[in-house]
Short mmCIF file of C-alpha atoms in Angstrom, two decimals:
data_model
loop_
_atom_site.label_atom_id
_atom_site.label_comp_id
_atom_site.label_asym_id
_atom_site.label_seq_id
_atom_site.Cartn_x
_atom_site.Cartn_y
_atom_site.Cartn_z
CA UNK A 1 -20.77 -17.84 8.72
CA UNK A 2 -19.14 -17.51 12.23
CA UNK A 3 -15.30 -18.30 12.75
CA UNK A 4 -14.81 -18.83 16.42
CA UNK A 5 -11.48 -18.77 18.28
CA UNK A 6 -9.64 -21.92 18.67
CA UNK A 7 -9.60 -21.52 22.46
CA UNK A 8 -12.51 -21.81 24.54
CA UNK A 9 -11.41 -18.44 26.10
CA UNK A 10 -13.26 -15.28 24.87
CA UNK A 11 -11.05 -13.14 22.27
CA UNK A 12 -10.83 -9.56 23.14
CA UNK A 13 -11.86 -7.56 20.30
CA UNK A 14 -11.56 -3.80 19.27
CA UNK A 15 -15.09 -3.71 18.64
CA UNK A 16 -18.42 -5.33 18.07
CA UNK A 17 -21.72 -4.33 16.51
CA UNK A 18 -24.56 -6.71 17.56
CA UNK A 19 -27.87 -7.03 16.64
CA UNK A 20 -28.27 -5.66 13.45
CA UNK A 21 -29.20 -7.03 10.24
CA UNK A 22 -26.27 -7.93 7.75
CA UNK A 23 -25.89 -8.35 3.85
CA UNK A 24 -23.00 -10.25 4.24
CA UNK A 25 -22.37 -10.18 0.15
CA UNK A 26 -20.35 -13.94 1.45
CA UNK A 27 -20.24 -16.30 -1.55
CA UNK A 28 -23.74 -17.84 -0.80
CA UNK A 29 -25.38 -13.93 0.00
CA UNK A 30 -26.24 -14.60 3.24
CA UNK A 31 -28.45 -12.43 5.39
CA UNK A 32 -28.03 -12.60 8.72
CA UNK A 33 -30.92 -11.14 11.09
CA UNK A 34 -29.82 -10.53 14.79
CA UNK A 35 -26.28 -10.58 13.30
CA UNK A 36 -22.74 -9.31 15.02
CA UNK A 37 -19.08 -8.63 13.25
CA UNK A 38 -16.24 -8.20 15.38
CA UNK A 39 -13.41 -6.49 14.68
CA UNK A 40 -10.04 -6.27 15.63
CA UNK A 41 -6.34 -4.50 14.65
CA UNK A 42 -8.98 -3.20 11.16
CA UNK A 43 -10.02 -6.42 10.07
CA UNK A 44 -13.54 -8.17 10.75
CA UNK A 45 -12.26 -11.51 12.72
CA UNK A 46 -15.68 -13.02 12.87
CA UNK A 47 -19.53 -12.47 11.68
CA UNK A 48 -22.62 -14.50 13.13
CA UNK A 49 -25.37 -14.45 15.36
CA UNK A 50 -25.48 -12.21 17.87
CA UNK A 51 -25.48 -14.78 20.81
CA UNK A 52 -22.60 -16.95 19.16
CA UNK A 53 -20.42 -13.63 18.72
CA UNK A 54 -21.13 -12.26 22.32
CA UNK A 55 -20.21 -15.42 23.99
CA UNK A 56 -16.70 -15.76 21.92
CA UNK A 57 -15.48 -12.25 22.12
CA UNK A 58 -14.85 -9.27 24.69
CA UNK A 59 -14.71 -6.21 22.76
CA UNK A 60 -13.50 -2.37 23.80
CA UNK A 61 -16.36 -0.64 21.97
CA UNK A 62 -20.04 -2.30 21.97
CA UNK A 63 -22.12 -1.05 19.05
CA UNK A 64 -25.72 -1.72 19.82
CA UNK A 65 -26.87 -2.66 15.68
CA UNK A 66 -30.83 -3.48 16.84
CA UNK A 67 -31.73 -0.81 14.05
CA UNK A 68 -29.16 -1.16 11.59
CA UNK A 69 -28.81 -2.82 8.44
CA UNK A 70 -25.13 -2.83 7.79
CA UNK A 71 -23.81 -3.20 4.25
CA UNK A 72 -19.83 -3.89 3.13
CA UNK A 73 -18.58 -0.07 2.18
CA UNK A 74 -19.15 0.90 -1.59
CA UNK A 75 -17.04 1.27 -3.85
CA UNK A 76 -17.39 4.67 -6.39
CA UNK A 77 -15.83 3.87 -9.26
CA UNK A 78 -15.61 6.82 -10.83
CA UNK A 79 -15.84 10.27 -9.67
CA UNK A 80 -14.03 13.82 -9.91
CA UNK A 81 -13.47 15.25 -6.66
CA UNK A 82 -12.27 18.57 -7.55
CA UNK A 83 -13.59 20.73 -10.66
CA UNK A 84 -17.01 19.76 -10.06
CA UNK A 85 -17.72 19.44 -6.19
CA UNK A 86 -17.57 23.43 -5.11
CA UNK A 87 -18.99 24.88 -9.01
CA UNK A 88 -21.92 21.82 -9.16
CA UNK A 89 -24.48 24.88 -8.95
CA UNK A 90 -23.06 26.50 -12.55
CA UNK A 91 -24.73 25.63 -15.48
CA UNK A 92 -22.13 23.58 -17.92
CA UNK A 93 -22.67 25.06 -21.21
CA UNK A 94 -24.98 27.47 -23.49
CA UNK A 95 -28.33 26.24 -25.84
CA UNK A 96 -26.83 24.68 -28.58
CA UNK A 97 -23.34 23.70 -27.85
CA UNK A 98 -22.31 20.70 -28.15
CA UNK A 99 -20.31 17.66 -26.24
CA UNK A 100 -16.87 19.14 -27.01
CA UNK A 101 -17.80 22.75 -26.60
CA UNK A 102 -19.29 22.06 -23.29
CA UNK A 103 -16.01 20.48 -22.26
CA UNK A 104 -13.75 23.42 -23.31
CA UNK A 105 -15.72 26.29 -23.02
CA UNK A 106 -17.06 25.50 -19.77
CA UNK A 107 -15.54 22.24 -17.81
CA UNK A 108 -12.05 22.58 -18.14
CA UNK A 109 -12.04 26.45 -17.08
CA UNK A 110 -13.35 25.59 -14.37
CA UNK A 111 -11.36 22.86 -13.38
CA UNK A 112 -8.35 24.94 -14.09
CA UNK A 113 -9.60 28.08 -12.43
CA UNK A 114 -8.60 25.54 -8.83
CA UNK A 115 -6.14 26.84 -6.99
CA UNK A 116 -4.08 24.05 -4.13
CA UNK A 117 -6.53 25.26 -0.96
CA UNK A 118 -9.35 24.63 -3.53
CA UNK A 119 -8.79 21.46 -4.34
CA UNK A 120 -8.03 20.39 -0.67
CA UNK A 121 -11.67 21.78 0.35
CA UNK A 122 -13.09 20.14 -2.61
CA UNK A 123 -11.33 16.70 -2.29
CA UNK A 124 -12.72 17.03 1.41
CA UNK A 125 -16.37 17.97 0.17
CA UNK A 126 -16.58 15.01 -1.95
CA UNK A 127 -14.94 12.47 0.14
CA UNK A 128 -17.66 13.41 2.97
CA UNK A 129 -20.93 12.92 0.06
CA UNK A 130 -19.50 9.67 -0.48
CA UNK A 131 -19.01 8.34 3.04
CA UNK A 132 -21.98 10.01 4.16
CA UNK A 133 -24.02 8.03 1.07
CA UNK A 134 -21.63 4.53 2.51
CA UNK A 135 -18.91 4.77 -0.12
CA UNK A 136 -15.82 3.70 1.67
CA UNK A 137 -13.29 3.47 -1.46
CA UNK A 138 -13.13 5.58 -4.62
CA UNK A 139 -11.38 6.02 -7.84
CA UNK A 140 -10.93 9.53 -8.60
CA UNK A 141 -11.27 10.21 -12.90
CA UNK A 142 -7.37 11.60 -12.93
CA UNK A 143 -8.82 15.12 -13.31
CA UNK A 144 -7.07 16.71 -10.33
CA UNK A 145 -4.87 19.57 -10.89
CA UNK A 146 -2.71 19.88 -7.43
CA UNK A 147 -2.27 16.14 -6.52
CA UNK A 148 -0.53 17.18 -2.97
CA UNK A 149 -3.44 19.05 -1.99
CA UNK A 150 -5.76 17.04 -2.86
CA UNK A 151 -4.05 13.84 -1.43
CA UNK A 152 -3.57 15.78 2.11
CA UNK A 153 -7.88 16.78 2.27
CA UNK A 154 -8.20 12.80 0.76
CA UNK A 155 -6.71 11.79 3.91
CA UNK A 156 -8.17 14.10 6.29
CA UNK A 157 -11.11 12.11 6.45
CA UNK A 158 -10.61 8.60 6.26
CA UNK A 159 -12.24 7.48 2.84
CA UNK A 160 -9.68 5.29 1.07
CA UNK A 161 -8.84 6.92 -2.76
CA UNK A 162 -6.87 6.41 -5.69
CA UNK A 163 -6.24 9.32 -6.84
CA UNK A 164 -3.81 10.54 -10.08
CA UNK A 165 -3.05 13.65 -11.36
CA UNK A 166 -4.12 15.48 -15.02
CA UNK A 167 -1.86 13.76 -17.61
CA UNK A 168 -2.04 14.85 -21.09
CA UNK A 169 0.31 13.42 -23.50
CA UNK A 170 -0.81 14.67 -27.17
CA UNK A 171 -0.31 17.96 -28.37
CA UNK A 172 -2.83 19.18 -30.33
CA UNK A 173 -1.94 22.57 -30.98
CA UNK A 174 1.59 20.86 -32.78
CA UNK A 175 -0.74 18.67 -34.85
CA UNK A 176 1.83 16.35 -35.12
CA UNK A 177 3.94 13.49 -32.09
CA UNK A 178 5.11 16.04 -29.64
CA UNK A 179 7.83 13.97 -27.97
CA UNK A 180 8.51 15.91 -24.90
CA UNK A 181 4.78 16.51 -24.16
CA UNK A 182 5.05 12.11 -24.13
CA UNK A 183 8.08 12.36 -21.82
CA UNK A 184 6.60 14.80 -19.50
CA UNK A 185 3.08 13.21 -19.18
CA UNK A 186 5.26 9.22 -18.57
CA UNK A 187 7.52 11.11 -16.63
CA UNK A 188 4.33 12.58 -14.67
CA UNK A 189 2.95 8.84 -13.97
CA UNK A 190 5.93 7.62 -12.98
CA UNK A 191 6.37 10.35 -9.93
CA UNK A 192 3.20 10.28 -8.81
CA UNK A 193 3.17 6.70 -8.33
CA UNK A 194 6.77 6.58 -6.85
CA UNK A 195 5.21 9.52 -4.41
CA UNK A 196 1.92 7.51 -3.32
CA UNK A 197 3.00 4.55 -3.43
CA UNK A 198 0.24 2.05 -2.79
CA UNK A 199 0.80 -0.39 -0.16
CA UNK A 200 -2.02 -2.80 1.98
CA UNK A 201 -2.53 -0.58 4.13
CA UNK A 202 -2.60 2.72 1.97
CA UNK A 203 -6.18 4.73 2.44
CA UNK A 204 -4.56 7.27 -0.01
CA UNK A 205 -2.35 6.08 -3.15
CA UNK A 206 -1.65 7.37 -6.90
CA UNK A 207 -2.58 5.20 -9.63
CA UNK A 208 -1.17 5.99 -13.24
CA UNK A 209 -4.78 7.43 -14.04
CA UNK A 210 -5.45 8.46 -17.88
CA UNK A 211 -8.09 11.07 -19.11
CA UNK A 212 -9.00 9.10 -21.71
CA UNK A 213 -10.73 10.11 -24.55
CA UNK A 214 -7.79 11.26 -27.07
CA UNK A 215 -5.72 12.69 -25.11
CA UNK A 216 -2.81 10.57 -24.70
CA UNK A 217 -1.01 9.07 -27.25
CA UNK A 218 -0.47 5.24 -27.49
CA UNK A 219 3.19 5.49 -25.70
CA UNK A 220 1.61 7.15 -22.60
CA UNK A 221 -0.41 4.39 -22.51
CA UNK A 222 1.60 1.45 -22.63
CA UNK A 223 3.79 3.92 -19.94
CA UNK A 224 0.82 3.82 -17.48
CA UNK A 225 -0.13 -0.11 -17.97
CA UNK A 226 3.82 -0.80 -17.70
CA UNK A 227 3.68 0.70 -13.85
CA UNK A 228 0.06 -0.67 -13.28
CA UNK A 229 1.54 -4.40 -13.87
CA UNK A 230 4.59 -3.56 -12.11
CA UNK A 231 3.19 -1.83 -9.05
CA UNK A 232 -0.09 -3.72 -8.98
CA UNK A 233 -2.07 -0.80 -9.41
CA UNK A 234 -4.61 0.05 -12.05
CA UNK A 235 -5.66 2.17 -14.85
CA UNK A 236 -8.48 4.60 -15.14
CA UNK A 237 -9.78 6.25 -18.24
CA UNK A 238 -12.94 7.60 -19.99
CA UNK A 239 -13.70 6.14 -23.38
CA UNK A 240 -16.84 6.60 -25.73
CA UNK A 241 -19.53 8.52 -23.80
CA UNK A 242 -20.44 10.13 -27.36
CA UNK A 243 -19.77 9.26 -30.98
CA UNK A 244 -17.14 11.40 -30.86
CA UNK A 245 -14.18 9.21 -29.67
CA UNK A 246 -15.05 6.23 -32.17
CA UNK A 247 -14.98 8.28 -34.92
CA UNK A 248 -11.16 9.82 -34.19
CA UNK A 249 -9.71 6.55 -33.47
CA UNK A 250 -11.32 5.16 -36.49
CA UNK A 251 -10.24 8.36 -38.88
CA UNK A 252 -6.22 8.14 -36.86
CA UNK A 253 -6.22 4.22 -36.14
CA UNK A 254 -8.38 2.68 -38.46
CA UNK A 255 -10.11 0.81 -35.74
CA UNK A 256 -12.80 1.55 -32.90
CA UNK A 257 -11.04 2.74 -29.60
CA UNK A 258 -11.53 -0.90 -27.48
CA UNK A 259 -9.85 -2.49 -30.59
CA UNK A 260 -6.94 -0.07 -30.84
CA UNK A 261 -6.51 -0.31 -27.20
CA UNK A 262 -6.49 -4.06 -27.46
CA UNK A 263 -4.17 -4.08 -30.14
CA UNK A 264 -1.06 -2.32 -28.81
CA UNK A 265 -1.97 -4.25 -25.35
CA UNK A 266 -2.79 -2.28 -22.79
CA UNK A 267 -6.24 -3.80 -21.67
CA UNK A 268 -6.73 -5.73 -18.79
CA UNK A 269 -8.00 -7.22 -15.61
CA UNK A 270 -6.17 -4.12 -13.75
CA UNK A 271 -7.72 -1.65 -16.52
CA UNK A 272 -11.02 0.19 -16.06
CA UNK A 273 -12.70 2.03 -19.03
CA UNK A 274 -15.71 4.37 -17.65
CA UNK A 275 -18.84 5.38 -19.83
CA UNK A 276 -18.52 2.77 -22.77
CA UNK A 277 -21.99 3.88 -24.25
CA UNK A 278 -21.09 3.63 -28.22
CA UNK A 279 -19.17 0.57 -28.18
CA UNK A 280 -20.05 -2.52 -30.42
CA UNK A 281 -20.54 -6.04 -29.84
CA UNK A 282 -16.72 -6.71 -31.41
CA UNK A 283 -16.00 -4.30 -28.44
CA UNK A 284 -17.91 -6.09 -25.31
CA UNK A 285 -16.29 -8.97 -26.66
CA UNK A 286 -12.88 -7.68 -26.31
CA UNK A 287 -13.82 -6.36 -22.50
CA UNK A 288 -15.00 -10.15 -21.88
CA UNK A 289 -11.64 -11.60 -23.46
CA UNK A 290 -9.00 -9.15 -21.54
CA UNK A 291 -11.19 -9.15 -18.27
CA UNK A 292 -11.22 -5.01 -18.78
CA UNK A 293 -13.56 -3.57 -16.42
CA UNK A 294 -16.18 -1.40 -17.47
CA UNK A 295 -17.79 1.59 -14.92
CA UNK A 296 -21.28 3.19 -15.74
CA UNK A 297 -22.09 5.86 -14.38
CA UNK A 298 -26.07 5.94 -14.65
CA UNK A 299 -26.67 9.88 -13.55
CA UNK A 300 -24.39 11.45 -15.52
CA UNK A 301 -25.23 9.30 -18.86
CA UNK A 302 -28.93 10.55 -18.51
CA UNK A 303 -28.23 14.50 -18.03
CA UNK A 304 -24.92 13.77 -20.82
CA UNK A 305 -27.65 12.60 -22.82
CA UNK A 306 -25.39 9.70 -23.98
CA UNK A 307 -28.19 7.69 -25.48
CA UNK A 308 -27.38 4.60 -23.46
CA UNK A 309 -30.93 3.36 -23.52
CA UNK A 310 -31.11 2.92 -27.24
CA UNK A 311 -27.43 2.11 -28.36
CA UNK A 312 -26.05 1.22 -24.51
CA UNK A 313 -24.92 -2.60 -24.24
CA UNK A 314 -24.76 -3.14 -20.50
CA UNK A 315 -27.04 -5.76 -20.52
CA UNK A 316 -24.69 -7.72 -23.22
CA UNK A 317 -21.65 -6.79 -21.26
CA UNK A 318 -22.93 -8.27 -17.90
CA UNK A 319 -23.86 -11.28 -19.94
CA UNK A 320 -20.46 -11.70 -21.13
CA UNK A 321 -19.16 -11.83 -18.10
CA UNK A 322 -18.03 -8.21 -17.84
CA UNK A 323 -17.34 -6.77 -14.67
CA UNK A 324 -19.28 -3.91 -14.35
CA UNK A 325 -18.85 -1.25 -11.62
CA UNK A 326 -21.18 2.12 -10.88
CA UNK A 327 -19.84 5.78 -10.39
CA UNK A 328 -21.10 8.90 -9.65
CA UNK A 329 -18.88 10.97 -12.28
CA UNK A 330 -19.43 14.08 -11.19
CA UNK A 331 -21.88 16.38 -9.58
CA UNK A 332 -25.98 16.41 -7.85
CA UNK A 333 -25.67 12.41 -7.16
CA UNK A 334 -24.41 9.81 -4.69
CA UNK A 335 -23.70 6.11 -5.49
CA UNK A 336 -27.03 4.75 -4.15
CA UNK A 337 -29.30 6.71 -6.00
CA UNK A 338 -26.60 5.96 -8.82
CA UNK A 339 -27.65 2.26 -8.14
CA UNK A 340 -31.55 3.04 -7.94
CA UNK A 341 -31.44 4.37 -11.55
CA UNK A 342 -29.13 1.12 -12.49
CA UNK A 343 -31.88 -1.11 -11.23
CA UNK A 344 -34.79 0.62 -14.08
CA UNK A 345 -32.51 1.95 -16.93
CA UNK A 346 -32.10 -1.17 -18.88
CA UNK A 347 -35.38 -3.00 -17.59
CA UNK A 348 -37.35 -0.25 -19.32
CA UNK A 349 -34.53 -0.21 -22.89
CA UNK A 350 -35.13 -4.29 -22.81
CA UNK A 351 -38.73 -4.01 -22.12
CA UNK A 352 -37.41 -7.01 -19.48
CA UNK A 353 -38.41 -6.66 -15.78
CA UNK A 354 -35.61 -9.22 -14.71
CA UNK A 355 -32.98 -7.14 -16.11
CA UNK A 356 -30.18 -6.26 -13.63
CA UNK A 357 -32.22 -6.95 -10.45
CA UNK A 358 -31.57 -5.16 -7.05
CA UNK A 359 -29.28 -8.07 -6.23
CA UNK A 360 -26.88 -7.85 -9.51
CA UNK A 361 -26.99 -3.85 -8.88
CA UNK A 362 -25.38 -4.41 -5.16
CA UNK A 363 -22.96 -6.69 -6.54
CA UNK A 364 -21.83 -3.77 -8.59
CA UNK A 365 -21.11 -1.25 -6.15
CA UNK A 366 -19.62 -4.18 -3.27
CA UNK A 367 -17.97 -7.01 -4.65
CA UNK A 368 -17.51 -5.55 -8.46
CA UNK A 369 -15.82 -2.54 -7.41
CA UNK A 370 -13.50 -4.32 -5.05
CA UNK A 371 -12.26 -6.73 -7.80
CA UNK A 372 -11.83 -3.87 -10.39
CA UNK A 373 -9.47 -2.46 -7.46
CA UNK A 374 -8.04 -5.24 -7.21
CA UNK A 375 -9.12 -5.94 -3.99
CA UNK A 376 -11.19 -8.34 -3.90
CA UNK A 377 -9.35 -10.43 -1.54
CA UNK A 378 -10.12 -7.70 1.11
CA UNK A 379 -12.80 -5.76 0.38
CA UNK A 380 -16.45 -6.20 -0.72
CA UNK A 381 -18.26 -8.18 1.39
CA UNK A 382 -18.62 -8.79 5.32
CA UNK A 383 -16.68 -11.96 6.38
CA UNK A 384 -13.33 -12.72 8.69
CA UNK A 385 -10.30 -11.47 7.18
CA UNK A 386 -11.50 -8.81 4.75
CA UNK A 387 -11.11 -5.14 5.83
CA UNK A 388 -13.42 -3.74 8.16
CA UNK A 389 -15.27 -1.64 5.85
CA UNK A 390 -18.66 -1.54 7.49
CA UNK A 391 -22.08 1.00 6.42
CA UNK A 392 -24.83 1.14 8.94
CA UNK A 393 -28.15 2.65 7.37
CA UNK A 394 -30.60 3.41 10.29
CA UNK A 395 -33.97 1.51 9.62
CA UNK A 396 -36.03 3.47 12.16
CA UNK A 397 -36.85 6.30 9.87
CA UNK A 398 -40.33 5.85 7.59
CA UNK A 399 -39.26 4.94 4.53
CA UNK A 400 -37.94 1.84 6.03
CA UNK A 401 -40.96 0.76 7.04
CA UNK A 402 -42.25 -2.03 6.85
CA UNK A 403 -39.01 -3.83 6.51
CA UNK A 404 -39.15 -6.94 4.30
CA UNK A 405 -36.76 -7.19 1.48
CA UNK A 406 -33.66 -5.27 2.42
CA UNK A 407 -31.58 -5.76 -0.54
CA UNK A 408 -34.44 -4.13 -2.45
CA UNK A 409 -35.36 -1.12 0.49
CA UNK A 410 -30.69 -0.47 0.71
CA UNK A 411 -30.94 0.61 -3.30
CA UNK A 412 -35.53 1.69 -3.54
CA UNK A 413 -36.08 3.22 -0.48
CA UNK A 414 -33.21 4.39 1.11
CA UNK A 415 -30.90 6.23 -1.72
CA UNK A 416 -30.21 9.39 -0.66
CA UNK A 417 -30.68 9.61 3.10
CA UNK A 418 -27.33 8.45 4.10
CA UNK A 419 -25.70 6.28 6.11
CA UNK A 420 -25.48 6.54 10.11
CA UNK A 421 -22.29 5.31 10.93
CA UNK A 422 -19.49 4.32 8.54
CA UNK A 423 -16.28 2.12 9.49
CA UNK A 424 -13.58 2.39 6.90
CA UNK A 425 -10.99 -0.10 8.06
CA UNK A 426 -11.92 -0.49 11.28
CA UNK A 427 -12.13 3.19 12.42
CA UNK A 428 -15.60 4.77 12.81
CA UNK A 429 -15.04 7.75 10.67
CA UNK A 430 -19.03 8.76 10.35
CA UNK A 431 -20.91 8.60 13.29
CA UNK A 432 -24.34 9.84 13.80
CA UNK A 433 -24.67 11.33 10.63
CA UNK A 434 -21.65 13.02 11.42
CA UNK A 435 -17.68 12.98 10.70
CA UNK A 436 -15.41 11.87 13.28
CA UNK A 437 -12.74 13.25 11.49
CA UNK A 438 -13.36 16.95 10.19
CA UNK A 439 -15.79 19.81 11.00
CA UNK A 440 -17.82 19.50 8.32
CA UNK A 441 -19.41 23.01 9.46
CA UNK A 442 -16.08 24.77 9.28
CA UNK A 443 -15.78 23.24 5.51
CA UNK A 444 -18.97 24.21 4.09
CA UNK A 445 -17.91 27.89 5.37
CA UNK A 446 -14.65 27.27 3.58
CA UNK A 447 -16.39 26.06 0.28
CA UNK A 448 -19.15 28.86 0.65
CA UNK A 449 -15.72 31.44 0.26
CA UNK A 450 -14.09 29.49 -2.35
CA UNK A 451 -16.62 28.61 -4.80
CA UNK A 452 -17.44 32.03 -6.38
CA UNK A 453 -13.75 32.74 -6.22
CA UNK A 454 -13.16 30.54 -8.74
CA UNK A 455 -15.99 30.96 -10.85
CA UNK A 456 -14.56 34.46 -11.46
CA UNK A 457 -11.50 32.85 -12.02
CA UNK A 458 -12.75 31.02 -14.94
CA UNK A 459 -14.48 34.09 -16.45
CA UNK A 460 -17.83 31.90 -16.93
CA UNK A 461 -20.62 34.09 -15.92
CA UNK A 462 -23.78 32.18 -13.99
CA UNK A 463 -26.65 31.91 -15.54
CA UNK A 464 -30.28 30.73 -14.35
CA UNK A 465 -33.52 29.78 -17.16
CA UNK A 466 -35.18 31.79 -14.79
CA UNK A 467 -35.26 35.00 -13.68
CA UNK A 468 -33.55 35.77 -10.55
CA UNK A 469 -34.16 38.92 -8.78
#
């Protein structure tokens, strides 16, 4: 639990939090109650009992934890910080359109209508929902349009990203293997990465991040998994939300999209595929064998109307061994409430109370998400020598009380309300409910100006059910 210093001398410290309650998410799970971290140079040096830390270290800042239970920093799996963020208000799509029409007619304009300032603002607005909900480290979708932008707001306010920019490799409109479109979209990859490169101490770095879907032909991918292994970075990409994607791999590949993928070799322990709703049990099995991690993303399956409670086999993946991750996708949600709705989807589609319990769910968003990041040597869980990435939720607010089970109360009773003070590497970057790093006022009057700007820009025309007048 506690690593002391080798010398009987007190260690001086950068800073200690005492007192508070800690899921430690340590191999054995320990809680500690009346617990202290210290933490020095970004990296938490040593986590026990409040007396044992106090008597082996002198620290610069004293953080008085009596209310707090502190949580290792979330990771968000998957989530598009720009497009969605400053339009989340606009209505995707008109009665009776489909998946696909939804996505052109309405998604993409919109994303597209984003000008460079837009996307910095919008980068910013997200980043602050996530470390204001205790997300620490994210995986953007590889949606963003103006990748310098976006990386410059990213690092404004201390979240650590991976972020890649829009990459499509197959031309549709040639209806045919459109080699320079393949050139352009490797060649895209390959500067982004070189750009942001990703080093251990990178908060913001480009990973070669893929749409997904059908977008990219099979040479873009095997471009992208050839500078994930070679980098150590990872891969990102959406795969089978609908029907949709099974049956155009199936009518162009003759097999299901996991299978095709598997085929020409590009799965992986450094590969993440998000949604995975119409896959089959020949396909969980492949995750399982090539150690592919899979992200849900509860929220946005439900309003998506995947169909995830009938046909969805999370519950099979998990007991496969699959690591599964959360995300928040896109817009109206933050990764705890993501988590609440985890904890009750599949119980209720199994008709099995015991199925993924508050415990597995936590696992997801600490110690899952930091080994599909690849860092799981370093982030994830409160002990000496990982990261300082440190949540405090304040428990002296009424839906704390009374306090019992607090793995149970972090995802029931407290998604939503937001963290108090966040530590992302050591640096305090939310405190009192509020950034350290930005004026989050000054944003919101920046997003306010922006946002209908580039409705207009996108032509779409808001529209309420009701009337408004």
């Amino acid at each position: 639990m506690n690593t002391k210093p080798s010398s009987e001398q007190r260690s001086s410290v950068d800073t200690v939090i005492s007192g508070a309650t800690i899921i430690t998410m340590n191999e054995s799970r320990q809680i500690i109650r009346d617990g202290a971290i210290a933490v020095k140079d970004g990296l938490i040096v040593a986590v026990g009992k409040t007396d044992e830390i106090a008597s082996a270290f002198d620290a610069k800042e004293k953080v008085d934890g009596r209310n707090f239970v502190i949580t290792p920093g979330f990771v968000d799996g998957h989530v598009h910080i720009t497009g969605d963020p400053l339009t989340q208000g606009v209505r995707r799509g008109a009665p009776g359109e489909d998946f696909t029409d939804v996505l052109t007619k309405w998604v993409i304009p919109l994303f597209h209508a984003h000008e460079p300032h837009d996307e910095k603002i919008s980068a910013q607005c997200s980043a602050m929902r996530m470390l204001h909900s205790g997300v620490t480290s994210f995986v953007e979708a590889g949606t963003i349009r103006h990748l310098d932008a976006v990386a410059e707001g990213v690092a404004s306010t201390g979240v650590r990203g991976r972020i890649g920019g829009w990459v499509e490799g197959r031309n549709f409109a040639a209806n045919e293997t459109d080699t320079a479109t393949i050139d352009e979209a490797i060649a895209t990859l390959e500067a982004q990465v070189e750009k942001y490169k990703q080093t251990d101490s990178s908060r913001v770095a480009a990973w070669p991040l893929l749409i997904g879907h059908t977008v990219n032909p099979d040479e873009v991918w095997l471009a992208a998994k050839r500078l994930a292994d070679e980098n150590g970075l990872c891969i990102s990409a959406h795969m089978s939300p609908h029907q949709s994607d099974p049956d155009w791999f199936l009518e162009n590949t003759g097999k299901r999209p996991i299978e095709h993928l598997a085929d020409i070799g590009v799965l992986g322990d450094n590969v993440m595929i998000t949604h995975a709703a119409y896959v089959n049990e020949r396909e969980v099995e492949i995750f399982a064998d090539t150690k592919t991690n899979v992200i849900f993303c509860p929220h946005a399956a439900l309003k998506g109307a995947f169909g995830v409670t009938k046909i969805g086999l999370f519950p099979e993946m998990a007991e496969a061994g699959v690591n599964i991750m959360l995300g928040t996708d896109g817009v109206f949600v933050d990764l705890l409430t993501c988590a609440r709705l985890m904890t009750g989807l599949f119980k209720d589609a199994r008709i099995d109370e015991h199925v993924f319990p508050a415990t597995e769910v936590l696992e997801m968003v600490t110690l899952n998400g930091a080994r599909g990041m690849n860092m799981q040597s370093s982030l994830g869980a409160i002990e000496p020598g990982m990261k300082a990435d440190i949540v405090c939720f304040d428990t002296d607010r009424p839906e704390w009380f009374p306090e019992f089970d607090v793995v149970e109360q972090i995802l029931q009773a407290n998604a939503g309300i937001g963290a108090h003070s966040v530590w992302v590497e050591g640096e305090r970057v939310i405190e009192n409910y509020r950034s350290t790093k930005i004026d989050e006022d000054e944003l919101f009057a920046e997003i306010r100006k922006s946002s209908q700007a580039i409705v207009d820009r996108a032509g779409i025309k808001v529209h309420s059910p009701w009337p408004v007048i």
